[in-house]
CSV table of C-alpha atoms and ligand atoms in Angstrom, one decimal:
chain,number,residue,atom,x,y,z
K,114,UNK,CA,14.0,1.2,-78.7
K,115,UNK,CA,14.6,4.3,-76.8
K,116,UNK,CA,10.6,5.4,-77.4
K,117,UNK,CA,9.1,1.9,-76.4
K,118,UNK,CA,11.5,2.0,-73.1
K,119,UNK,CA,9.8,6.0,-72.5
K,120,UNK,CA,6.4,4.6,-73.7
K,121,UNK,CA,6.5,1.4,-71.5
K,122,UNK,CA,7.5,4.0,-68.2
K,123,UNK,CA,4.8,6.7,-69.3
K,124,UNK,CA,1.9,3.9,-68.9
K,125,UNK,CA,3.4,2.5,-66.1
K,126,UNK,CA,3.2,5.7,-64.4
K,127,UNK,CA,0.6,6.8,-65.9
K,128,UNK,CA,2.0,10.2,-66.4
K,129,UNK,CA,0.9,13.3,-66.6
K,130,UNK,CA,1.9,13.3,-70.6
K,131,UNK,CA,-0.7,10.1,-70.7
K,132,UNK,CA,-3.3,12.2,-69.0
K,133,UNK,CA,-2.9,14.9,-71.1
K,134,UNK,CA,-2.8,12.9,-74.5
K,135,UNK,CA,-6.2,11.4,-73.5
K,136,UNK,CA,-7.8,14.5,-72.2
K,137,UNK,CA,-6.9,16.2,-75.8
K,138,UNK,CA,-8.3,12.9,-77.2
K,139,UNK,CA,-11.3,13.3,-75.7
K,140,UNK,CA,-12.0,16.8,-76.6
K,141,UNK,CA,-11.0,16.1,-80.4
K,142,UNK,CA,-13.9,13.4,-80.0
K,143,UNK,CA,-16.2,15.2,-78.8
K,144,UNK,CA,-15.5,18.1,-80.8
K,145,UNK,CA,-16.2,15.9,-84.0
K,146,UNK,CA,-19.3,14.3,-83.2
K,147,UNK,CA,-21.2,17.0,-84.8
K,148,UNK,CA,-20.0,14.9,-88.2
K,149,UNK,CA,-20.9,11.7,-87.9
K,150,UNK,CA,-24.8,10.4,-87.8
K,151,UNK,CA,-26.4,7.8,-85.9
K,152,UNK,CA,-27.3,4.7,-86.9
K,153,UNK,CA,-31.2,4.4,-88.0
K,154,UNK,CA,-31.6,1.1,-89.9
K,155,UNK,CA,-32.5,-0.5,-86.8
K,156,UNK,CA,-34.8,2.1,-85.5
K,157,UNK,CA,-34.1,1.9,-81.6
K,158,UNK,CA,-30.4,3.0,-82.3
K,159,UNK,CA,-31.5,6.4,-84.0
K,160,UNK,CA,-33.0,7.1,-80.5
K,161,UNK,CA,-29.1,7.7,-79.3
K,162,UNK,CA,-27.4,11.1,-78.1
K,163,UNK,CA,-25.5,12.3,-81.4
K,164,UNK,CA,-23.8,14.5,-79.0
K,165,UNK,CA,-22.6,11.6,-76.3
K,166,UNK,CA,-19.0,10.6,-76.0
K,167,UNK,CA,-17.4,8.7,-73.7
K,168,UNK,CA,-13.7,7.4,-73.4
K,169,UNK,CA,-12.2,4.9,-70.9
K,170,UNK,CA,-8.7,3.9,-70.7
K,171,UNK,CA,-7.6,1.0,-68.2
K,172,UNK,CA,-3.7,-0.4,-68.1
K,173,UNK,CA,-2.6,-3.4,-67.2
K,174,UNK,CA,-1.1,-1.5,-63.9
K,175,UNK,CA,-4.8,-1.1,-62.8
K,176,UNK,CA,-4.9,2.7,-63.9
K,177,UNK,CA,-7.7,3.8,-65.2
K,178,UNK,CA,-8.7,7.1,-67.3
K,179,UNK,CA,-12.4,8.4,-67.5
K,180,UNK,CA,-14.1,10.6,-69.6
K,181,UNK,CA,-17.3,12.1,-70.6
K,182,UNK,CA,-20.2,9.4,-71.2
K,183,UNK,CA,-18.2,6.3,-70.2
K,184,UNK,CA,-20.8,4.5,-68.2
K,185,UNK,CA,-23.7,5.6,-70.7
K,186,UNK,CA,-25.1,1.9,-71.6
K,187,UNK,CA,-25.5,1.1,-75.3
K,188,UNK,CA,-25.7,-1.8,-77.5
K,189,UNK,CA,-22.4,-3.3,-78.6
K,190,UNK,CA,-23.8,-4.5,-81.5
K,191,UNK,CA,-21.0,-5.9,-83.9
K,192,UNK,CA,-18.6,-6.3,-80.9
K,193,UNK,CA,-20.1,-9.2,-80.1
K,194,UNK,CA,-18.6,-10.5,-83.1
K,195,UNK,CA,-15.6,-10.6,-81.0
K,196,UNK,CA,-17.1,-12.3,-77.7
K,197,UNK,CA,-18.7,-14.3,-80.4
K,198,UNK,CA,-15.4,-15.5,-82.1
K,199,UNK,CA,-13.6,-16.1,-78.6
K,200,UNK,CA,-16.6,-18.5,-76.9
K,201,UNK,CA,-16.5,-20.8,-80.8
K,202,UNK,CA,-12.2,-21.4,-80.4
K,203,UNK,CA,-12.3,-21.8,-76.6
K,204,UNK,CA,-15.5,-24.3,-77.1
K,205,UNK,CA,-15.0,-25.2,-80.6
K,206,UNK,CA,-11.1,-25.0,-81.2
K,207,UNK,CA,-9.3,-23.3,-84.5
K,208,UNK,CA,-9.7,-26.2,-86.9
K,209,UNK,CA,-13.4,-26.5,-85.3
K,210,UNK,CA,-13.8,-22.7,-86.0
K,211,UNK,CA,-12.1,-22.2,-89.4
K,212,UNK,CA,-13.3,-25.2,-91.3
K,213,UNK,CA,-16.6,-23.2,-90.5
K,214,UNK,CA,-15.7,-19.4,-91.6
K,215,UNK,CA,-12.7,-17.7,-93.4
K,216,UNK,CA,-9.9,-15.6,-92.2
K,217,UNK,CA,-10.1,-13.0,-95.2
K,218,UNK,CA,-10.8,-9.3,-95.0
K,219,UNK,CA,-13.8,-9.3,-97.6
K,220,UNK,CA,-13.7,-5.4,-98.5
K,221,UNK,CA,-17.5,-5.6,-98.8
K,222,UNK,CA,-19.8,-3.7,-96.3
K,223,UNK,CA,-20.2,-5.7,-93.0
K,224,UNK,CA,-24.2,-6.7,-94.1
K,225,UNK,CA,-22.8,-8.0,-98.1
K,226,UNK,CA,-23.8,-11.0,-99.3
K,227,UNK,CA,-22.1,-10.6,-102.3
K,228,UNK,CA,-19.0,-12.4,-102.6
K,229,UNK,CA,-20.5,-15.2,-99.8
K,230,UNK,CA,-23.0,-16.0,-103.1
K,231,UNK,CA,-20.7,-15.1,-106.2
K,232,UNK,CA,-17.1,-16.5,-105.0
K,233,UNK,CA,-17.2,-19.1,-102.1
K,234,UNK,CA,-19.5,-20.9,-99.7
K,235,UNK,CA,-17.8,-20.1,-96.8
K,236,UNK,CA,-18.2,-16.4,-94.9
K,237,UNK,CA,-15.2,-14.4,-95.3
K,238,UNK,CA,-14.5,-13.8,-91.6
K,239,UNK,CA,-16.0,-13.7,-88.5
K,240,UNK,CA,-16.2,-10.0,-88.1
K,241,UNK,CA,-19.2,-9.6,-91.0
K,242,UNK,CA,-22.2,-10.8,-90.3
K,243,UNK,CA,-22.6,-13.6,-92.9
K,244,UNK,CA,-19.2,-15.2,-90.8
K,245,UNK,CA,-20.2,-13.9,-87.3
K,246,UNK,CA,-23.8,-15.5,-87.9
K,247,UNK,CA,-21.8,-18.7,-89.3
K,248,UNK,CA,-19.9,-18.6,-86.3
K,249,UNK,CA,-22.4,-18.2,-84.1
K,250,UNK,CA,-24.2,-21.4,-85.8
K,251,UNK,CA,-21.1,-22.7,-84.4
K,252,UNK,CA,-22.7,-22.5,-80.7
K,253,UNK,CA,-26.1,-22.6,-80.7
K,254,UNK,CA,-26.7,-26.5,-79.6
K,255,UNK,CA,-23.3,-25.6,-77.7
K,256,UNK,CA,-24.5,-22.9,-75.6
K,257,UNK,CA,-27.2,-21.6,-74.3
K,258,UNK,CA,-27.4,-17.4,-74.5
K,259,UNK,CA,-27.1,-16.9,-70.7
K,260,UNK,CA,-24.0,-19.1,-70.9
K,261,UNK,CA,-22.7,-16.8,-73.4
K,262,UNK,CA,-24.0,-13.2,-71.9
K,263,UNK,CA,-21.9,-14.9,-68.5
K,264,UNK,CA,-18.9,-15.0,-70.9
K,265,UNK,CA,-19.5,-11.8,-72.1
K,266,UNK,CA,-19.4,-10.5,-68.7
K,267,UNK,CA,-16.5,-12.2,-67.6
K,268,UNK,CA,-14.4,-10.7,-70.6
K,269,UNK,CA,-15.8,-7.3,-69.9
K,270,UNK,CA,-15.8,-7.6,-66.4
K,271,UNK,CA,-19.2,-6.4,-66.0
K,272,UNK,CA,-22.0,-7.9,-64.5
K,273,UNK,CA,-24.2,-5.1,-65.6
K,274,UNK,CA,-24.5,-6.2,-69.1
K,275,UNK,CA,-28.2,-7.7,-69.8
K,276,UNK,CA,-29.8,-8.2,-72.7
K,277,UNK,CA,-31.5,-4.4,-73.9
K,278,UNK,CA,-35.0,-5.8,-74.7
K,279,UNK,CA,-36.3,-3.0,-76.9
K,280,UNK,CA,-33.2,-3.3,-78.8
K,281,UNK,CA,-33.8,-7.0,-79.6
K,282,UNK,CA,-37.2,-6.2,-80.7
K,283,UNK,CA,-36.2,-3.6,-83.0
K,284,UNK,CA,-33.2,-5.8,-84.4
K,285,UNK,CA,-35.5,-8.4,-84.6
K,286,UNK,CA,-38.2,-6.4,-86.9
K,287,UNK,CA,-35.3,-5.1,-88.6
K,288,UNK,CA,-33.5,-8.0,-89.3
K,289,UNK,CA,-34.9,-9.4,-92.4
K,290,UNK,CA,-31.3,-9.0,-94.3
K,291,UNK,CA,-29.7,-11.4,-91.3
K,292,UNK,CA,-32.7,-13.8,-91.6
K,293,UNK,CA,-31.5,-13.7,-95.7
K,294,UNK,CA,-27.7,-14.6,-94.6
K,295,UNK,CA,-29.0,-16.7,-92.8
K,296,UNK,CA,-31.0,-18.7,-94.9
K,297,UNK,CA,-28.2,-18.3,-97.8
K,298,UNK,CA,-25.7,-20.2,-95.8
K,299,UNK,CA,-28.0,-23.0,-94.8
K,300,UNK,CA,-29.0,-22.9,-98.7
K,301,UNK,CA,-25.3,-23.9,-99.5
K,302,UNK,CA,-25.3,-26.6,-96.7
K,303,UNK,CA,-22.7,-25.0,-94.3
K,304,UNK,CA,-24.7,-23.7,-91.5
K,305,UNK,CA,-24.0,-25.5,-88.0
K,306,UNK,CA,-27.8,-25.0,-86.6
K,307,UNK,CA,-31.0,-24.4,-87.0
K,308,UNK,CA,-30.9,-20.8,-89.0
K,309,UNK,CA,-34.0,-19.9,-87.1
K,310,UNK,CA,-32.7,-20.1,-83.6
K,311,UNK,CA,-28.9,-19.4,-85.1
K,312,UNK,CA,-29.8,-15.9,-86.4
K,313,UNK,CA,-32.1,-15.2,-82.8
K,314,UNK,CA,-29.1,-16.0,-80.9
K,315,UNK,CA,-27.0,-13.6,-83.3
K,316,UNK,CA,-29.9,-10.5,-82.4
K,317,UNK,CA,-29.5,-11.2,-78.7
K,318,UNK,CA,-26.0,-10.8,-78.8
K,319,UNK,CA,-25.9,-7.9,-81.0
K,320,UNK,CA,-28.4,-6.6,-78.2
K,321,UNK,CA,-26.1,-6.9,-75.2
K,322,UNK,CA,-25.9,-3.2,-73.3
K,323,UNK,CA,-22.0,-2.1,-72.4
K,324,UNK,CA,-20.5,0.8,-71.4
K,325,UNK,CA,-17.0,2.8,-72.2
K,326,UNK,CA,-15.7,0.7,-69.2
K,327,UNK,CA,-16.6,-2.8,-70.2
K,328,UNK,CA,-15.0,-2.3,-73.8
K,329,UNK,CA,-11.8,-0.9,-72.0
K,330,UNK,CA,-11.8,-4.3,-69.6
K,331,UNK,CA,-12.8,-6.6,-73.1
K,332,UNK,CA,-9.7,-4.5,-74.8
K,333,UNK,CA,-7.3,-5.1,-71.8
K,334,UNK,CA,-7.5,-8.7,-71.4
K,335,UNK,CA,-7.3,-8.9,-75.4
K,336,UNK,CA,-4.1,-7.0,-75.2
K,337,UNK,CA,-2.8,-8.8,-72.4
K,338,UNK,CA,-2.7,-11.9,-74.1
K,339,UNK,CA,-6.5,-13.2,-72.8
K,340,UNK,CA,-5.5,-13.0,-69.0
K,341,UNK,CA,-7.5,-10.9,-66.9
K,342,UNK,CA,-4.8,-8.5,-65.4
K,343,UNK,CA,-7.0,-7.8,-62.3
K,344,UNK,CA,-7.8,-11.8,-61.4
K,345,UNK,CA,-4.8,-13.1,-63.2
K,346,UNK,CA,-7.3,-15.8,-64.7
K,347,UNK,CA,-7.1,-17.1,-68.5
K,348,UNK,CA,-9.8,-16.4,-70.0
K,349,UNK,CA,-8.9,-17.0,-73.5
K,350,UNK,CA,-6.3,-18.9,-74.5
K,351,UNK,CA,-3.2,-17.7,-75.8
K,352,UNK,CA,-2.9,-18.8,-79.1
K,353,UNK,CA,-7.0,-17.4,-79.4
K,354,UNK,CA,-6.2,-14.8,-78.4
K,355,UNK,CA,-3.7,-13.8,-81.4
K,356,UNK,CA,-6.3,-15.1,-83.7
K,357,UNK,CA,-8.6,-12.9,-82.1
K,358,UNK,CA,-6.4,-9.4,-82.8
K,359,UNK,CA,-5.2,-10.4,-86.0
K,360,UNK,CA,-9.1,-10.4,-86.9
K,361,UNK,CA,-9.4,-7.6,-85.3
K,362,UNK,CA,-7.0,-5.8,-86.9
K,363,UNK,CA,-7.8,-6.7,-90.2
K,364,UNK,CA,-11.4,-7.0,-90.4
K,365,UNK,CA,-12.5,-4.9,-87.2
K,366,UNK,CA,-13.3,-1.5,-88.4
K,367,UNK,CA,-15.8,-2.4,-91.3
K,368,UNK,CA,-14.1,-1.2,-94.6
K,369,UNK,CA,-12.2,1.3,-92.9
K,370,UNK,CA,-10.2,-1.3,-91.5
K,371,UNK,CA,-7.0,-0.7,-93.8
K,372,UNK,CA,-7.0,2.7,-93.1
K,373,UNK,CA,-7.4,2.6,-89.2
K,374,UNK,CA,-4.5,-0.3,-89.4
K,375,UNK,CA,-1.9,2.6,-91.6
K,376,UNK,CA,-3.5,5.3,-89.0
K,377,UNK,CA,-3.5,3.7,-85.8
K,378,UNK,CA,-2.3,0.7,-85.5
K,379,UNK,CA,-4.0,-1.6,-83.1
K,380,UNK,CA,-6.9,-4.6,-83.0
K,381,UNK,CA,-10.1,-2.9,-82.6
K,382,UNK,CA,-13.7,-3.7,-83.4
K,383,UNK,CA,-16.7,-1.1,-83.5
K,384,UNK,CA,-20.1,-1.4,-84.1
K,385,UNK,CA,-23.3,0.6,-85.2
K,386,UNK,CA,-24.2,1.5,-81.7
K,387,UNK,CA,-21.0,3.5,-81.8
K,388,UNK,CA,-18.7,1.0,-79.6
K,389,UNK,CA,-15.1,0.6,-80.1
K,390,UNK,CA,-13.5,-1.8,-78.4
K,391,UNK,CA,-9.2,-1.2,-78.8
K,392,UNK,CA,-6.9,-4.1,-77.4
K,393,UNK,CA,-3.7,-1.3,-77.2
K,394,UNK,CA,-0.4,-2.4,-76.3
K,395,UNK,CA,-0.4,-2.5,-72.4
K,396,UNK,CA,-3.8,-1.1,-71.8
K,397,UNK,CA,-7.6,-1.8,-73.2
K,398,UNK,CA,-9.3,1.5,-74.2
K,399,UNK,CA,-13.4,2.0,-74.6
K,400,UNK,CA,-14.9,4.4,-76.4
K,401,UNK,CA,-18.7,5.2,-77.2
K,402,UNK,CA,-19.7,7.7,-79.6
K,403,UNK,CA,-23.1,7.1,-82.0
K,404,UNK,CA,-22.7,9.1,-84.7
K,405,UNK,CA,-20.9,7.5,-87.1
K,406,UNK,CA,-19.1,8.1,-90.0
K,407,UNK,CA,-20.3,6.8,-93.2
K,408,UNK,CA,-18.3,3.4,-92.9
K,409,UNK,CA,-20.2,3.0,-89.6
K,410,UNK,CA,-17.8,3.7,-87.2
K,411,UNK,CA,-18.0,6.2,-84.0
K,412,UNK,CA,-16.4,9.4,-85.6
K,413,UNK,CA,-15.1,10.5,-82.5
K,414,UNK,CA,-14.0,7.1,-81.5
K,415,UNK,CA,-11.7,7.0,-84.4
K,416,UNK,CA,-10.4,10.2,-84.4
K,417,UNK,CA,-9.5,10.1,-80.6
K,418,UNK,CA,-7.5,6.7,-81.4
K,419,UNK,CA,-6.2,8.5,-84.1
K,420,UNK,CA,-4.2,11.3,-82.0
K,421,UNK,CA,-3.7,8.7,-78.7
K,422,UNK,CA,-2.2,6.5,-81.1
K,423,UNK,CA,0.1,9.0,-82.5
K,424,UNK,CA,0.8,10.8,-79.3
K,425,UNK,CA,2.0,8.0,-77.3
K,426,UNK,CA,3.4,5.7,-79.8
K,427,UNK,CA,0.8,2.9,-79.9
K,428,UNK,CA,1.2,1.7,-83.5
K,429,UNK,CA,2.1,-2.3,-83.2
K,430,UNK,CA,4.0,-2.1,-86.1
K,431,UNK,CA,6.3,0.6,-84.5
K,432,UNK,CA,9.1,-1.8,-84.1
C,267,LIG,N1,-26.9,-5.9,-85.3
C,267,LIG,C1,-26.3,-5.3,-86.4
C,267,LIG,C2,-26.6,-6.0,-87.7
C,267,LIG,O1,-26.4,-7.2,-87.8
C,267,LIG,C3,-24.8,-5.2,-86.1
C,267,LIG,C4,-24.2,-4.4,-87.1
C,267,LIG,C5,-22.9,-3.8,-86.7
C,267,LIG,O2,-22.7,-3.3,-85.6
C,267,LIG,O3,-22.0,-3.7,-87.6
C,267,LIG,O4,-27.0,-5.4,-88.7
């Protein structure tokens, strides 16, 4: 009790022991990103800084921490799967979104088809790409994309983020094993859409650029229970919103996601571009680092979240 009550005052503050914990954060990223590789299988990411790193921390007191490459623009690739995921239960509800996917951690790498083919019809959950595609089926006669980049930007608050063009291309060449997951599900009669236009929709969105800062923003309105702490606007609704981190938090960080739970303890989604996204109690933190570690997260994301996590007492389960 005594450490949330110090906790709660450090952030409100934002004291100088916050400052330091994330300055020593981001020098422990850094410092690792030597380790990690970046993501070639779709050829335009390879093209990324090994070396970049960038950290952004923003509280719900409108403090704000910068580091390093935080306004570098990069794909977010699979953290769409979380903008993805909020736009089908605000437009599609939970029982119009889970009679569609599954809420199961699949322990399968985020591209596996296996167990979608061998042990149900149904994607596992909507933070793999057989269930983010399914969910994004969900949409596509819903929505148009600009509709969805405009939510994307509201959650983010960022007005920056476009489409990266010679991402799409190169997702789009590349994409043959989405067009497959695609085409599986409609084989087994659950897709929503056309798979065509479903999976298209799914590249675009993988292709949206963010920075450091827009994760941070996406982060602090998930951890502030889907209210925009600077508007005071919903933008996702409570209930959602829970949905939304306890996907997170289970199924966010590939098949790592276990571990980073025990470790550090907070809803968080990455993606091959080296995005995290962390929805921390009280503030939103945004971290971009390509080279990843072999299950595909940013190496020096995860390892920074590892020590602020520890250092100030973040864990959600620390009760
Ligand atoms: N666009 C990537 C894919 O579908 C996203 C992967 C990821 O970030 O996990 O393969």
């Amino acid at each position: 009790m005594e450490k949330e009550t110090e906790n709660k005052n450090n952030i409100t503050a934002l004291s100088a022991n916050v400052e330091r914990v994330f300055s020593e954060a981001y020098y422990i990223g850094r410092a690792s990103t030597a380790k990690g590789v970046v993501a070639s299988y779709i050829p335009e990411l390879a093209k990324a800084d090994p070396t970049a790193f960038g950290l952004f921390m923003l509280d719900n007191n409108g403090n704000s921490l910068c580091f390093g490459d935080f306004e570098t623009r990069f794909s977010i690739q699979s953290i769409c799967k979380v903008v993805i995921l909020a736009a089908a239960l605000k437009y599609r509800g939970f029982r119009g979104t889970f009679d569609h996917v599954m809420m199961e951690p699949s322990g399968d790498a985020f591209n596996s088809i296996l167990k979608l083919d061998m042990r149900s019809n149904l994607p596992f959950n909507p933070m793999i790409n057989a269930g983010a595609i399914q969910t994004v089926s969900l949409l596509a006669d819903l929505l148009s994309f600009d509709e969805l980049v405009s939510f994307a930007r509201e959650l983010c608050h960022d007005e920056g983020i476009v489409l990266d063009e010679a991402v799409y291309k190169s997702e789009f060449d590349s994409g043959d094993r989405n067009r497959a997951i695609v085409y599986l599900l409609k084989s087994k009669g659950v897709l929503m859409a056309d798979p065509d236009k479903t999976v298209d929709l799914y590249f675009k969105m993988c292709s949206l650029s963010v920075t450091a800062r827009s994760l941070a923003s996406l982060g602090l309105v998930i951890s502030n229970g889907g209210i925009d702490p600077v508007s005071g606007m919903r933008l996702i609704e409570a209930e959602h919103v829970r949905t939304v981190k306890s996907l997170m938090f289970t199924c966010g960080m590939y098949d790592f996601s276990g571990e980073f739970g025990v470790r550090v303890g907070v809803p968080a989604k990455s993606g091959v571009g080296g995005g995290l996204v962390c929805a921390a109690p009280g503030m939103g933190i945004g971290l971009y680092g390509p080279a990843l570690d072999p299950f595909g997260n940013s190496i020096a994301a995860v390892k920074s979240m590892e020590h602020i996590s520890e250092k100030l007492g973040l864990h959600v389960f620390d009760y």
